[in-house]
C-alpha cells in the first residue's frame, strides 16, 4: 500500500525568503504525485502534479516541485514567500482508481 | 463553473446522535469521493463512487457510517450513532472520471461530537 510522509509538521519562514517543504512517498509503481494547499475553512486546492516526463514541475502561485525517484521524494519549493502563502500544505500519491493517499501536512507560517 | 457544494458547513452533535452531510459535485463529474480529515492529519478516503456505484469503501466504518449516491449526482454521508472520535472535517471531492483526473474539493463540513 502507498504512503506519504511529510517530516515537518510546522515551518516558519520570513516573507520574501525561500521555501522548501519535504515529501517522501512509498509506492510500488511509477507514482503520480500531487501537492495541495488548504487555507483555513477552505477545501483543498491543487498546486501542481507530476505524472511523467520532466521531473521539475511548475504549478500555480509560483510553486514548483521536483520529483527524485532515487530519494522517493517530491519536495515543494517557492523562491520568495508571500504572507498569503500561510496555509497547510499536503502531499499526496495516487493509487489505483484515482484514490489519493495524503501525508499528514505541513503548516506554513510566514513572518512579516 | 460552480465548484463542489457541501452542507452544512458546521455541525455540533452529542455522541450517539445521528448526522448527515450532503455533497453536490461539479456538474458532469462521474466520480465522487468522501474524505475524513481529523485535526492535524491529512484527509483519509472513506468511500469512492463511480456514478451511483461504490468503487471502494474499504476504509468506511460500516457499523456506523453509510453513504449513498442514488441518482449518480449528489451524495449523502451519514453517521449513526456518532462517537467522539468522529469529530473531523468531512470533505467531498469530485472528478470527471476515475481515471487520470484532478479531484476538486468542496469546503468541507466540520463535525464536532460532544
Short mmCIF file of N, CA, C and O in Angstrom, two decimals, chain A residues 32 36 38 41-44 46 49 51 90 94 97-100 102-105, chain B residues 9 33 35 37 40 42-43 45 48 56 95 98-103 105-107:
data_model
loop_
_atom_site.label_atom_id
_atom_site.label_comp_id
_atom_site.label_asym_id
_atom_site.label_seq_id
_atom_site.Cartn_x
_atom_site.Cartn_y
_atom_site.Cartn_z
N UNK A 32 2.12 8.81 -9.23
CA UNK A 32 1.51 10.08 -9.61
C UNK A 32 1.43 10.89 -8.33
O UNK A 32 0.82 10.46 -7.36
N UNK A 36 -1.22 19.82 -2.62
CA UNK A 36 -2.43 20.60 -2.40
C UNK A 36 -2.16 21.63 -1.30
O UNK A 36 -1.36 21.40 -0.40
N UNK A 38 -4.31 24.06 1.61
CA UNK A 38 -5.57 24.23 2.30
C UNK A 38 -5.49 25.45 3.21
O UNK A 38 -4.75 25.46 4.18
N UNK A 41 -10.60 26.97 6.76
CA UNK A 41 -12.00 26.95 6.38
C UNK A 41 -12.25 26.67 4.91
O UNK A 41 -13.39 26.75 4.46
N UNK A 42 -11.19 26.34 4.18
CA UNK A 42 -11.33 26.10 2.75
C UNK A 42 -11.06 24.64 2.43
O UNK A 42 -10.45 23.91 3.20
N UNK A 43 -11.53 24.26 1.24
CA UNK A 43 -11.18 22.93 0.76
C UNK A 43 -9.76 22.91 0.23
O UNK A 43 -9.01 23.88 0.35
N UNK A 44 -9.37 21.81 -0.32
CA UNK A 44 -8.03 21.64 -0.86
C UNK A 44 -7.96 22.17 -2.29
O UNK A 44 -8.85 21.90 -3.10
N UNK A 46 -5.47 22.28 -5.69
CA UNK A 46 -4.31 21.66 -6.32
C UNK A 46 -3.29 22.72 -6.71
O UNK A 46 -3.62 23.67 -7.42
N UNK A 49 1.08 18.88 -10.04
CA UNK A 49 1.05 17.42 -10.09
C UNK A 49 2.18 16.91 -10.98
O UNK A 49 2.63 17.61 -11.90
N UNK A 51 3.06 13.48 -13.26
CA UNK A 51 2.64 12.19 -13.78
C UNK A 51 3.80 11.48 -14.46
O UNK A 51 4.02 10.30 -14.28
N UNK A 90 -0.35 19.83 1.68
CA UNK A 90 -0.44 18.38 1.71
C UNK A 90 0.15 17.80 0.42
O UNK A 90 -0.18 18.23 -0.68
N UNK A 94 -1.20 9.09 -5.87
CA UNK A 94 -2.41 8.47 -6.40
C UNK A 94 -2.20 6.99 -6.55
O UNK A 94 -1.23 6.55 -7.16
N UNK A 97 -7.45 3.43 -9.22
CA UNK A 97 -8.78 4.02 -9.24
C UNK A 97 -8.82 5.49 -8.88
O UNK A 97 -9.86 6.00 -8.47
N UNK A 98 -7.72 6.19 -9.04
CA UNK A 98 -7.66 7.63 -8.77
C UNK A 98 -7.79 7.95 -7.29
O UNK A 98 -8.11 9.07 -6.92
N UNK A 99 -7.55 6.97 -6.39
CA UNK A 99 -7.64 7.25 -4.97
C UNK A 99 -6.36 7.89 -4.47
O UNK A 99 -5.27 7.43 -4.77
N UNK A 100 -6.51 8.94 -3.69
CA UNK A 100 -5.37 9.68 -3.17
C UNK A 100 -5.05 9.26 -1.74
O UNK A 100 -5.96 9.12 -0.91
N UNK A 102 -2.86 10.85 1.33
CA UNK A 102 -2.26 12.11 1.72
C UNK A 102 -1.24 11.92 2.84
O UNK A 102 -1.37 11.01 3.68
N UNK A 103 -0.27 12.83 2.87
CA UNK A 103 0.60 12.94 4.02
C UNK A 103 -0.11 13.70 5.13
O UNK A 103 -1.24 14.15 4.98
N UNK A 104 0.58 13.84 6.26
CA UNK A 104 -0.03 14.48 7.41
C UNK A 104 -0.09 15.99 7.34
O UNK A 104 -0.74 16.63 8.17
N UNK A 105 0.58 16.57 6.35
CA UNK A 105 0.50 18.00 6.17
C UNK A 105 1.64 18.75 6.84
O UNK A 105 2.22 18.30 7.83
N UNK B 9 -22.03 23.54 6.70
CA UNK B 9 -20.60 23.82 6.86
C UNK B 9 -20.12 23.43 8.24
O UNK B 9 -18.98 23.02 8.41
N UNK B 33 -16.02 11.44 -4.16
CA UNK B 33 -15.23 10.90 -3.05
C UNK B 33 -15.65 11.58 -1.74
O UNK B 33 -15.91 12.78 -1.72
N UNK B 35 -13.95 12.15 2.06
CA UNK B 35 -12.75 12.03 2.87
C UNK B 35 -13.07 12.48 4.30
O UNK B 35 -13.89 13.38 4.52
N UNK B 37 -11.07 14.17 7.50
CA UNK B 37 -9.83 14.83 7.89
C UNK B 37 -9.89 15.16 9.38
O UNK B 37 -10.53 16.14 9.79
N UNK B 40 -5.16 17.96 12.44
CA UNK B 40 -3.74 17.68 12.47
C UNK B 40 -3.29 16.55 11.57
O UNK B 40 -2.12 16.18 11.57
N UNK B 42 -3.79 14.45 7.52
CA UNK B 42 -4.23 14.60 6.14
C UNK B 42 -5.56 13.91 5.92
O UNK B 42 -5.98 13.08 6.72
N UNK B 43 -6.24 14.26 4.85
CA UNK B 43 -7.52 13.61 4.55
C UNK B 43 -7.34 12.12 4.30
O UNK B 43 -6.33 11.69 3.73
N UNK B 45 -9.41 8.81 2.65
CA UNK B 45 -10.57 8.43 1.82
C UNK B 45 -11.47 7.47 2.57
O UNK B 45 -11.02 6.46 3.13
N UNK B 48 -15.53 5.94 -2.37
CA UNK B 48 -15.48 6.48 -3.73
C UNK B 48 -16.63 5.90 -4.53
O UNK B 48 -16.85 4.68 -4.54
N UNK B 56 -14.93 1.89 -4.03
CA UNK B 56 -14.11 1.45 -2.89
C UNK B 56 -14.69 2.04 -1.62
O UNK B 56 -14.92 3.24 -1.54
N UNK B 95 -14.41 14.19 -9.51
CA UNK B 95 -13.55 14.24 -10.69
C UNK B 95 -14.36 13.77 -11.90
O UNK B 95 -15.37 13.10 -11.76
N UNK B 98 -12.84 8.31 -13.00
CA UNK B 98 -11.93 7.75 -12.00
C UNK B 98 -10.53 7.54 -12.57
O UNK B 98 -9.67 7.04 -11.91
N UNK B 99 -10.32 7.92 -13.81
CA UNK B 99 -9.00 7.79 -14.41
C UNK B 99 -8.08 8.88 -13.96
O UNK B 99 -8.18 9.40 -12.86
N UNK B 100 -7.21 9.29 -14.84
CA UNK B 100 -6.17 10.25 -14.51
C UNK B 100 -6.76 11.66 -14.51
O UNK B 100 -6.51 12.45 -15.39
N UNK B 101 -7.56 11.96 -13.52
CA UNK B 101 -8.27 13.24 -13.49
C UNK B 101 -8.13 13.93 -12.15
O UNK B 101 -8.13 13.29 -11.10
N UNK B 102 -8.02 15.25 -12.21
CA UNK B 102 -7.90 16.03 -11.00
C UNK B 102 -9.16 15.92 -10.16
O UNK B 102 -10.27 15.92 -10.68
N UNK B 103 -8.98 15.81 -8.84
CA UNK B 103 -10.08 15.86 -7.91
C UNK B 103 -10.27 17.30 -7.45
O UNK B 103 -9.31 17.96 -7.06
N UNK B 105 -12.14 19.70 -4.66
CA UNK B 105 -12.64 19.53 -3.31
C UNK B 105 -13.64 20.62 -2.94
O UNK B 105 -13.49 21.79 -3.32
N UNK B 106 -14.64 20.23 -2.16
CA UNK B 106 -15.55 21.18 -1.55
C UNK B 106 -14.94 21.77 -0.30
O UNK B 106 -13.87 21.37 0.14
N UNK B 107 -15.66 22.73 0.34
CA UNK B 107 -15.12 23.40 1.52
C UNK B 107 -15.15 22.54 2.78
O UNK B 107 -14.48 22.87 3.76
#
